[in-house]
CSV table of C-alpha atoms in Angstrom, one decimal:
chain,number,residue,atom,x,y,z
E,111,MET,CA,22.4,2.6,-18.8
E,112,LEU,CA,20.2,0.6,-17.1
E,113,LYS,CA,22.2,0.8,-13.8
E,114,LYS,CA,22.5,4.6,-14.3
E,115,LEU,CA,18.3,4.7,-15.0
E,116,PHE,CA,17.1,1.9,-12.7
E,117,GLY,CA,20.1,0.6,-10.4
E,118,PHE,CA,20.1,-2.5,-12.6
E,119,ASP,CA,23.5,-4.6,-12.5
E,120,ALA,CA,23.6,-7.2,-14.8
E,121,THR,CA,26.0,-9.6,-12.6
E,122,GLN,CA,23.3,-9.6,-9.9
E,123,HIS,CA,20.1,-9.0,-11.8
E,124,SER,CA,18.1,-10.4,-14.5
E,125,VAL,CA,16.1,-8.5,-17.3
E,126,ARG,CA,13.6,-11.4,-17.5
E,127,THR,CA,13.1,-11.5,-13.8
E,128,GLU,CA,12.6,-7.8,-13.4
E,129,ILE,CA,9.6,-8.4,-16.1
E,130,TYR,CA,8.3,-11.3,-14.5
E,131,ALA,CA,8.3,-9.2,-11.3
E,132,GLY,CA,6.6,-6.1,-12.8
E,133,ILE,CA,4.0,-8.1,-14.1
E,134,THR,CA,3.4,-10.1,-11.1
E,135,THR,CA,2.9,-6.7,-9.1
E,136,PHE,CA,0.6,-5.2,-11.4
E,137,LEU,CA,-1.8,-8.0,-11.8
E,138,THR,CA,-2.0,-8.0,-7.8
E,139,MET,CA,-2.7,-4.5,-7.9
E,140,ALA,CA,-4.8,-4.1,-10.8
E,141,TYR,CA,-7.9,-4.6,-8.7
E,142,ILE,CA,-7.7,-0.5,-8.2
E,143,LEU,CA,-8.8,-0.3,-11.5
E,144,ALA,CA,-12.1,-1.2,-11.0
E,145,VAL,CA,-12.5,-0.8,-7.1
E,146,ASN,CA,-11.5,3.0,-7.0
E,147,PRO,CA,-13.6,4.2,-9.5
E,148,GLY,CA,-16.2,2.3,-7.8
E,149,ILE,CA,-15.7,4.2,-4.8
E,150,PHE,CA,-16.0,7.4,-6.4
E,151,SER,CA,-19.2,6.4,-8.3
E,152,ALA,CA,-20.8,7.7,-5.1
E,153,LEU,CA,-19.9,11.3,-6.2
E,154,GLU,CA,-21.0,11.0,-10.0
E,155,SER,CA,-24.2,13.0,-8.9
E,156,GLN,CA,-22.0,15.6,-7.9
E,157,GLY,CA,-20.3,16.1,-10.9
E,158,MET,CA,-17.2,13.9,-10.8
E,159,PRO,CA,-17.4,11.4,-13.6
E,160,THR,CA,-16.4,7.6,-12.7
E,161,SER,CA,-15.1,6.9,-16.3
E,162,ALA,CA,-12.8,10.1,-15.6
E,163,VAL,CA,-11.8,8.7,-12.2
E,164,PHE,CA,-10.8,5.4,-14.0
E,165,THR,CA,-8.2,7.4,-16.3
E,166,ALA,CA,-6.8,9.6,-13.5
E,167,THR,CA,-6.5,6.3,-11.3
E,168,ILE,CA,-4.2,4.8,-14.0
E,169,LEU,CA,-2.3,8.0,-14.7
E,170,ALA,CA,-1.7,8.7,-11.1
E,171,SER,CA,-0.2,5.0,-10.9
E,172,VAL,CA,2.1,5.4,-14.0
E,173,VAL,CA,3.4,8.8,-12.9
E,174,GLY,CA,4.1,7.7,-9.2
E,175,THR,CA,5.5,4.2,-10.3
E,176,LEU,CA,7.7,6.0,-12.7
E,177,MET,CA,9.0,8.2,-10.1
E,178,MET,CA,9.6,5.3,-7.9
E,179,ALA,CA,11.5,3.8,-11.0
E,180,PHE,CA,13.5,7.0,-12.1
E,181,TYR,CA,14.5,8.7,-9.1
E,182,ALA,CA,14.3,6.0,-6.3
E,183,LYS,CA,15.3,3.0,-8.4
E,184,LYS,CA,13.2,0.6,-6.3
E,185,PRO,CA,10.6,-2.1,-7.4
E,186,PHE,CA,7.4,-0.3,-5.9
E,187,GLY,CA,4.4,0.1,-7.4
E,188,LEU,CA,2.2,3.2,-6.8
E,189,ALA,CA,-1.7,3.9,-7.1
E,190,PRO,CA,-4.3,5.4,-5.2
E,191,GLY,CA,-4.3,4.0,-2.0
E,192,MET,CA,-7.5,2.0,-0.5
E,193,GLY,CA,-8.8,3.1,2.6
E,194,ILE,CA,-7.9,6.6,2.1
E,195,ASN,CA,-9.9,7.0,-1.1
E,196,ALA,CA,-13.4,5.7,1.0
E,197,PHE,CA,-12.3,8.4,3.6
E,198,PHE,CA,-12.3,10.8,0.7
E,199,VAL,CA,-15.6,9.9,-0.8
E,200,PHE,CA,-17.6,8.9,2.4
E,201,GLY,CA,-15.8,10.8,5.0
E,202,VAL,CA,-14.9,14.3,3.8
E,203,CYS,CA,-17.6,14.5,0.7
E,204,LEU,CA,-20.4,12.5,1.9
E,205,GLY,CA,-19.9,12.7,5.6
E,206,MET,CA,-18.7,16.1,6.2
E,207,GLY,CA,-20.6,17.6,3.1
E,208,HIS,CA,-17.7,19.0,1.2
E,209,SER,CA,-17.1,18.9,-2.2
E,210,TRP,CA,-15.0,16.8,-4.2
E,211,GLN,CA,-12.9,19.7,-5.3
E,212,PHE,CA,-12.3,20.6,-1.5
E,213,ALA,CA,-10.9,17.0,-1.1
E,214,LEU,CA,-8.6,17.0,-4.1
E,215,THR,CA,-7.3,20.2,-2.6
E,216,ALA,CA,-6.7,18.7,0.9
E,217,VAL,CA,-5.0,15.7,-1.0
E,218,PHE,CA,-2.7,18.5,-2.9
E,219,ILE,CA,-1.9,20.1,0.3
E,220,GLU,CA,-0.8,17.1,1.7
E,221,GLY,CA,1.4,16.2,-1.0
E,222,LEU,CA,3.3,19.5,-1.0
E,223,ILE,CA,3.9,19.3,2.9
E,224,PHE,CA,5.2,15.8,2.3
E,225,ILE,CA,7.2,17.0,-0.4
E,226,ILE,CA,9.0,19.7,2.2
E,227,LEU,CA,8.9,17.1,4.7
E,228,SER,CA,11.0,14.7,2.6
E,229,LEU,CA,13.3,17.4,1.5
E,230,PHE,CA,14.1,17.8,5.0
E,231,LYS,CA,14.5,14.5,5.7
E,232,VAL,CA,11.8,14.4,8.4
E,233,ARG,CA,9.9,11.3,7.2
E,234,GLU,CA,13.3,9.4,6.6
E,235,MET,CA,14.2,10.3,10.4
E,236,ILE,CA,11.0,9.2,11.6
E,237,ALA,CA,11.4,5.8,9.9
E,238,HIS,CA,14.9,5.3,11.1
E,239,ALA,CA,13.5,5.9,14.6
E,240,ILE,CA,11.0,2.9,14.7
E,241,PRO,CA,12.7,0.4,17.0
E,242,ALA,CA,14.1,-2.8,15.2
E,243,SER,CA,11.4,-5.2,16.8
E,244,ILE,CA,8.8,-3.0,15.3
E,245,LYS,CA,10.1,-2.8,12.3
E,246,ALA,CA,10.3,-6.6,12.0
E,247,ALA,CA,6.5,-7.0,13.2
E,248,ILE,CA,5.7,-4.5,10.5
E,249,GLY,CA,6.8,-6.8,8.0
E,250,ALA,CA,5.1,-9.8,9.4
E,251,GLY,CA,1.9,-7.9,10.0
E,252,ILE,CA,1.7,-6.6,6.4
E,253,GLY,CA,2.0,-10.3,5.5
E,254,LEU,CA,-0.9,-11.4,7.6
E,255,PHE,CA,-2.7,-8.4,6.2
E,256,ILE,CA,-2.0,-8.9,2.5
E,257,ALA,CA,-2.9,-12.6,3.2
E,258,PHE,CA,-6.3,-11.5,4.6
E,259,ILE,CA,-6.8,-9.1,1.7
E,260,GLY,CA,-6.2,-12.0,-0.7
E,261,LEU,CA,-8.5,-14.5,1.2
E,262,GLN,CA,-11.3,-11.8,1.2
E,263,ASN,CA,-10.7,-10.9,-2.3
E,264,CYS,CA,-11.2,-14.3,-3.7
E,265,GLY,CA,-13.9,-15.0,-1.5
E,266,ILE,CA,-12.7,-17.5,0.9
E,267,VAL,CA,-12.9,-15.3,3.9
E,268,VAL,CA,-16.5,-13.8,4.1
E,269,ALA,CA,-18.3,-11.4,6.5
E,270,HIS,CA,-20.5,-12.8,9.2
E,271,GLU,CA,-22.8,-11.0,11.6
E,272,ASN,CA,-21.9,-12.4,14.6
E,273,THR,CA,-18.2,-13.4,14.4
E,274,LEU,CA,-17.4,-10.5,11.8
E,275,VAL,CA,-15.6,-13.0,9.6
E,276,SER,CA,-16.2,-16.5,8.6
E,277,LEU,CA,-15.1,-19.2,6.3
E,278,ALA,CA,-16.8,-19.2,3.1
E,279,LYS,CA,-18.8,-22.6,2.0
E,280,PHE,CA,-16.8,-24.4,-0.8
E,281,ASN,CA,-19.7,-24.8,-3.1
E,282,THR,CA,-19.2,-21.5,-5.8
E,283,PRO,CA,-16.9,-21.7,-8.7
E,284,SER,CA,-14.8,-18.7,-7.6
E,285,VAL,CA,-14.2,-20.2,-4.2
E,286,ILE,CA,-13.1,-23.4,-5.8
E,287,LEU,CA,-10.7,-21.7,-8.1
E,288,ALA,CA,-9.1,-19.9,-5.5
E,289,LEU,CA,-8.3,-23.0,-3.5
E,290,ILE,CA,-7.0,-24.3,-6.8
E,291,GLY,CA,-5.0,-21.2,-7.2
E,292,ILE,CA,-3.7,-21.5,-3.8
E,293,PHE,CA,-2.4,-24.8,-4.5
E,294,ILE,CA,-0.9,-24.0,-7.9
E,295,CYS,CA,1.1,-20.6,-6.4
E,296,GLY,CA,2.3,-22.9,-3.5
E,297,LEU,CA,3.4,-25.5,-6.1
E,298,MET,CA,5.3,-22.9,-8.0
E,299,VAL,CA,7.1,-21.9,-5.1
E,300,VAL,CA,7.8,-24.8,-3.5
E,301,ARG,CA,9.3,-26.2,-7.0
E,302,LYS,CA,11.2,-22.5,-7.4
E,303,ILE,CA,9.9,-22.0,-11.0
E,304,PRO,CA,11.1,-18.6,-12.1
E,305,GLY,CA,8.3,-16.1,-12.0
E,306,GLY,CA,6.4,-18.8,-10.2
E,307,LEU,CA,3.5,-16.2,-8.7
E,308,LEU,CA,2.8,-14.7,-12.1
E,309,TRP,CA,2.5,-18.1,-13.8
E,310,GLY,CA,0.4,-19.2,-11.0
E,311,ILE,CA,-2.0,-16.4,-11.4
E,312,LEU,CA,-2.1,-16.8,-15.1
E,313,LEU,CA,-2.6,-20.6,-15.0
E,314,THR,CA,-5.5,-19.9,-12.4
E,315,ALA,CA,-7.1,-17.6,-14.8
E,316,VAL,CA,-7.0,-19.9,-17.4
E,317,ILE,CA,-8.6,-22.6,-15.5
E,318,GLY,CA,-11.0,-20.2,-14.6
E,319,ILE,CA,-12.6,-20.0,-18.2
E,320,PRO,CA,-14.5,-23.2,-18.5
E,321,MET,CA,-15.4,-22.8,-14.8
E,322,GLY,CA,-17.3,-19.4,-15.9
E,323,VAL,CA,-15.2,-17.3,-13.5
E,324,THR,CA,-12.8,-15.9,-16.0
E,325,HIS,CA,-14.5,-14.0,-18.9
E,326,TRP,CA,-14.3,-10.9,-20.8
E,327,GLU,CA,-16.6,-9.1,-23.7
E,328,LYS,CA,-13.8,-7.2,-25.3
E,329,ILE,CA,-10.1,-6.3,-25.2
E,330,VAL,CA,-9.6,-2.7,-26.2
E,331,SER,CA,-11.5,0.3,-25.0
E,332,THR,CA,-10.8,4.1,-25.4
E,333,PRO,CA,-9.7,5.9,-22.5
E,334,PRO,CA,-12.1,8.5,-21.1
E,335,SER,CA,-11.1,12.0,-20.7
E,336,ILE,CA,-10.0,13.6,-17.4
E,337,ALA,CA,-11.0,16.8,-18.5
E,338,PRO,CA,-13.7,17.2,-15.9
E,339,ILE,CA,-11.6,16.3,-13.1
E,340,PHE,CA,-8.1,17.9,-13.9
E,341,MET,CA,-6.8,20.5,-12.0
E,342,LYS,CA,-10.3,21.2,-10.3
E,343,PHE,CA,-9.2,22.8,-6.8
E,344,GLU,CA,-11.3,24.8,-4.2
E,345,TRP,CA,-9.4,27.5,-2.5
E,346,SER,CA,-11.8,29.5,-0.7
E,347,GLN,CA,-11.7,27.1,2.3
E,348,ILE,CA,-7.9,26.5,2.7
E,349,PHE,CA,-7.7,28.3,5.8
E,350,SER,CA,-10.8,26.5,7.6
E,351,TRP,CA,-10.7,24.4,10.5
E,352,ASP,CA,-12.2,21.5,8.5
E,353,MET,CA,-9.5,21.5,5.9
E,354,LEU,CA,-6.7,21.4,8.7
E,355,ILE,CA,-8.8,18.2,10.2
E,356,VAL,CA,-8.9,16.8,6.7
E,357,VAL,CA,-5.4,17.5,5.8
E,358,PHE,CA,-4.0,16.1,9.1
E,359,THR,CA,-6.1,12.8,8.7
E,360,PHE,CA,-4.9,12.3,5.2
E,361,LEU,CA,-1.2,13.2,6.3
E,362,PHE,CA,-1.3,10.8,9.2
E,363,VAL,CA,-2.7,7.7,7.6
E,364,ASP,CA,-0.6,8.1,4.4
E,365,PHE,CA,2.5,8.9,6.4
E,366,PHE,CA,2.4,5.7,8.3
E,367,ASP,CA,1.1,3.5,5.7
E,368,THR,CA,3.5,4.5,3.4
E,369,VAL,CA,6.5,4.1,6.1
E,370,GLY,CA,5.3,1.0,7.2
E,371,THR,CA,4.9,-0.4,3.4
E,372,VAL,CA,8.4,0.7,2.6
E,373,LEU,CA,10.0,-0.8,5.9
E,374,GLY,CA,8.2,-4.1,5.6
E,375,VAL,CA,8.7,-4.8,2.2
E,376,SER,CA,12.3,-3.6,2.0
E,377,MET,CA,13.3,-5.8,4.9
E,378,LYS,CA,11.9,-8.9,3.5
E,379,ALA,CA,13.8,-7.9,0.0
E,380,ASN,CA,17.0,-7.4,2.0
E,381,MET,CA,17.5,-3.7,1.0
E,382,VAL,CA,18.8,-2.9,4.5
E,383,ASP,CA,22.1,-2.0,5.7
E,384,LYS,CA,23.6,-3.6,8.7
E,385,ASP,CA,21.8,-1.4,10.9
E,386,GLY,CA,18.4,-2.2,9.6
E,387,LYS,CA,18.3,1.2,7.7
E,388,VAL,CA,16.4,1.0,4.2
E,389,ASP,CA,18.8,1.9,1.6
E,390,GLY,CA,17.4,5.0,-0.4
E,391,ILE,CA,14.4,5.4,1.9
E,392,GLY,CA,14.5,9.3,1.1
E,393,ASN,CA,14.2,8.7,-2.3
E,394,MET,CA,11.3,6.4,-2.1
E,395,LEU,CA,9.2,8.7,0.2
E,396,MET,CA,9.8,11.6,-2.1
E,397,ALA,CA,8.6,9.5,-4.9
E,398,ASP,CA,5.4,8.7,-2.9
E,399,ALA,CA,5.0,12.5,-2.2
E,400,VAL,CA,5.2,13.6,-5.5
E,401,ALA,CA,2.8,11.0,-6.8
E,402,THR,CA,0.3,12.1,-4.1
E,403,THR,CA,0.7,15.7,-5.7
E,404,ALA,CA,0.3,14.7,-9.2
E,405,GLY,CA,-2.6,12.3,-8.6
E,406,ALA,CA,-4.5,15.3,-6.9
E,407,CYS,CA,-3.8,17.3,-9.9
E,408,LEU,CA,-4.9,14.6,-12.1
E,409,GLY,CA,-8.2,14.0,-9.9
E,410,THR,CA,-7.7,11.4,-7.7
E,411,SER,CA,-7.2,10.6,-4.0
E,412,THR,CA,-3.9,9.9,-2.2
E,413,THR,CA,-1.3,8.0,-4.3
E,414,THR,CA,0.7,5.7,-2.3
E,415,THR,CA,3.1,2.7,-2.4
E,416,TYR,CA,1.3,-0.3,-2.7
E,417,VAL,CA,2.1,-3.5,-0.4
E,418,GLU,CA,1.2,-5.9,-3.0
E,419,SER,CA,4.7,-4.8,-4.3
E,420,ILE,CA,6.1,-7.7,-2.3
E,421,ALA,CA,4.3,-10.0,-4.7
E,422,GLY,CA,6.6,-9.0,-7.5
E,423,ILE,CA,9.9,-8.7,-4.9
E,424,ALA,CA,8.9,-12.3,-4.2
E,425,VAL,CA,9.4,-13.2,-7.7
E,426,GLY,CA,12.8,-11.5,-7.7
E,427,GLY,CA,12.3,-7.9,-8.6
E,428,ARG,CA,15.0,-5.8,-7.1
E,429,THR,CA,15.4,-2.5,-9.3
E,430,GLY,CA,13.8,0.1,-10.8
E,431,LEU,CA,13.2,-1.8,-14.0
E,432,THR,CA,10.5,-3.5,-12.1
E,433,ALA,CA,8.6,-0.4,-11.7
E,434,VAL,CA,9.0,0.5,-15.3
E,435,VAL,CA,7.3,-2.7,-16.0
E,436,ILE,CA,4.5,-1.9,-13.7
E,437,ALA,CA,4.0,1.6,-15.0
E,438,ILE,CA,4.0,0.1,-18.6
E,439,CYS,CA,1.4,-2.4,-17.9
E,440,PHE,CA,-0.6,0.5,-16.3
E,441,LEU,CA,-0.4,2.5,-19.2
E,442,LEU,CA,-1.6,-0.2,-21.1
E,443,SER,CA,-4.5,-0.8,-19.2
E,444,LEU,CA,-5.8,2.5,-20.6
E,445,PHE,CA,-6.6,0.7,-23.7
E,446,LEU,CA,-6.4,-3.0,-22.5
E,447,GLY,CA,-8.7,-2.5,-19.6
E,448,PRO,CA,-11.0,-5.2,-20.2
E,449,LEU,CA,-8.5,-7.7,-20.8
E,450,PHE,CA,-6.7,-6.7,-17.5
E,451,LEU,CA,-9.6,-6.7,-15.5
E,452,ALA,CA,-10.7,-10.2,-17.1
E,453,ILE,CA,-8.3,-11.7,-14.7
E,454,PRO,CA,-10.3,-12.5,-11.6
E,455,MET,CA,-9.7,-11.9,-7.9
E,456,SER,CA,-9.8,-15.5,-7.5
E,457,ALA,CA,-6.7,-15.8,-9.4
E,458,THR,CA,-4.9,-12.7,-7.9
E,459,GLY,CA,-5.9,-13.5,-4.1
E,460,PRO,CA,-4.2,-16.7,-3.9
E,461,ALA,CA,-0.7,-15.1,-4.9
E,462,LEU,CA,-1.3,-12.8,-1.9
E,463,VAL,CA,-1.8,-15.7,0.3
E,464,ILE,CA,1.5,-17.2,-0.8
E,465,VAL,CA,3.4,-13.7,-0.4
E,466,GLY,CA,1.7,-13.5,3.1
E,467,VAL,CA,3.6,-16.7,4.1
E,468,MET,CA,7.1,-15.2,2.9
E,469,MET,CA,6.3,-11.9,4.6
E,470,VAL,CA,5.8,-13.4,8.1
E,471,SER,CA,9.6,-14.8,8.2
E,472,ASN,CA,10.4,-11.4,9.4
E,473,THR,CA,9.2,-12.3,13.2
E,474,THR,CA,12.7,-14.2,13.5
E,475,ALA,CA,14.3,-10.9,14.0
E,476,VAL,CA,12.0,-10.0,17.3
E,477,ASN,CA,13.4,-10.8,20.6
E,478,TRP,CA,10.4,-12.8,21.8
E,479,GLU,CA,12.3,-13.9,25.1
E,480,ASP,CA,12.4,-9.8,26.0
E,481,PHE,CA,8.4,-9.2,26.6
E,482,SER,CA,9.3,-5.3,26.6
E,483,GLU,CA,10.0,-6.2,22.9
E,484,ALA,CA,7.8,-9.0,22.2
E,485,ILE,CA,4.6,-7.3,23.5
E,486,PRO,CA,4.9,-4.1,21.2
E,487,ALA,CA,5.8,-6.5,18.3
E,488,PHE,CA,2.9,-8.7,18.7
E,489,VAL,CA,0.4,-5.5,18.9
E,490,THR,CA,1.9,-4.4,15.7
E,491,LEU,CA,1.9,-7.7,14.3
E,492,LEU,CA,-1.9,-8.7,15.3
E,493,MET,CA,-3.5,-5.1,14.9
E,494,THR,CA,-2.2,-4.6,11.4
E,495,PRO,CA,-4.6,-7.0,9.7
E,496,LEU,CA,-7.3,-6.7,12.4
E,497,CYS,CA,-7.6,-3.0,12.1
E,498,TYR,CA,-7.2,-3.1,8.3
E,499,SER,CA,-4.6,-0.5,8.7
E,500,ILE,CA,-0.9,-0.8,8.6
E,501,SER,CA,-0.5,2.9,10.2
E,502,ASP,CA,-2.8,1.5,13.3
E,503,GLY,CA,-0.5,-1.4,13.5
E,504,ILE,CA,2.7,1.1,13.8
E,505,MET,CA,0.8,3.4,16.1
E,506,LEU,CA,-0.6,0.9,18.7
E,507,GLY,CA,2.8,-1.0,18.5
E,508,ILE,CA,4.9,2.4,19.3
E,509,ILE,CA,2.3,3.3,22.2
E,510,MET,CA,2.8,-0.1,23.8
E,511,TYR,CA,6.7,-0.1,23.2
E,512,VAL,CA,6.9,3.1,25.4
E,513,LEU,CA,4.4,1.6,28.1
E,514,MET,CA,6.4,-1.8,28.2
E,515,LYS,CA,9.6,-0.2,28.5
E,516,LEU,CA,8.4,2.4,31.2
E,517,THR,CA,7.7,-1.1,33.4
E,518,LYS,CA,11.4,-1.6,33.3
E,519,GLY,CA,12.2,1.6,35.1
E,520,LYS,CA,15.4,3.4,34.4
E,521,GLU,CA,16.7,1.0,32.2
E,522,GLY,CA,13.8,0.8,30.0
E,523,ILE,CA,13.4,4.6,29.6
E,524,ARG,CA,17.1,4.8,28.5
E,525,GLN,CA,16.0,2.5,25.6
E,526,ILE,CA,13.5,5.2,24.5
E,527,SER,CA,14.7,7.7,21.8
E,528,PRO,CA,13.7,11.3,22.0
E,529,ALA,CA,12.0,10.7,18.4
E,530,VAL,CA,10.0,7.6,19.6
E,531,TRP,CA,8.9,9.9,22.6
E,532,VAL,CA,7.5,12.5,20.1
E,533,LEU,CA,5.7,9.9,18.1
E,534,PHE,CA,4.2,8.5,21.6
E,535,VAL,CA,2.7,11.8,22.3
E,536,LEU,CA,1.2,12.4,18.6
E,537,PHE,CA,-0.2,9.1,18.8
E,538,VAL,CA,-1.7,9.4,22.1
E,539,ILE,CA,-3.4,12.5,20.9
E,540,ARG,CA,-4.2,11.3,17.6
E,541,TYR,CA,-6.6,8.5,19.3
E,542,ALA,CA,-7.7,11.1,22.0
E,543,GLN,CA,-8.9,13.1,19.1
E,544,GLN,CA,-10.6,9.9,17.5
E,545,ALA,CA,-12.3,9.2,21.0
E,546,LEU,CA,-13.7,12.8,21.5
E,547,ASN,CA,-14.9,13.0,17.9
């Protein structure tokens, strides 16, 4: 039964490990429960209640993750995406002056387009067309990116007006706890303790209690209603130029963020065939598309596959059962939000740092002796964390790939597939458009 439902094979997988993996992934994703409503709080005065966004965030995550569990049978968690939620609020609504109903309509249309593209395997075809060296670099770039996010979340890396980022002073309880957490999580994986990252997070959170970092006022809360934002679309401007621009932006960012996450995490989990193609990627992308459409109906921004899923995969999660556990945790957070949110980022951030270490091993698959392969791979690897964007890392890497192959003359040109040429043109147009605007 479990094999049919979730792709779980008792001869290869462990129920306990899948549960560990699901809880671990959830804990590294749980910050979205606080961050997403926090971002949308800027629209409270426009009639979009922050409390309703909290519930919508959870329900969208549950729907998307269950779709990943039952349809794709993969151990990925889904939730409203970071970055694109900020574009929704500060770009579309506050920047362009549109209503949040207009933005939700754009997300809904984006989801429908993704469903169509997934049905005709367009997204799958593009994912397979990405050169092998870029695929390897995507995974390593995600590793640096997620480690950077972890260091930021727990306060070890902070903003600096001159150098943009800087190392924090080790004089606050939260930073000291984060350093302890890195040691504990590192110890767990070095000693190969089952569910090590999960136990590392929980133990760090417990240590944070006497330090005054981990605390909560209550455990149970009643979930707010989503009635004020449920199915609130604005159809009067669907054929406007602004709607076209917004939908295109949502499409572009979500498309390559998702493809990059699925490729990078799947390669790390060895869920690829001998040709480097991801097993079941079509179903994963369809689950992501349905999740986006459902999220728009529920009242939140684009729902996407989370790169933090690698934390659960690092623990050993390999099937849809891991995703079911993630979804159950999200569902419980409807009522136990204060308890889950009591685990500080100083406890979850260290786990992401250790996961980053695991991800950079993908760089061994890059042919560093061939500079026409190495330079594009390095650009992808470097720009993903520096641009704070998986999609920008991929796009800049593909552009550099074509340019470097062109320097080799006819030999290099023959190595560029038609699909990569199409991507190259699209990406150049994309950045040209940004420059003109």
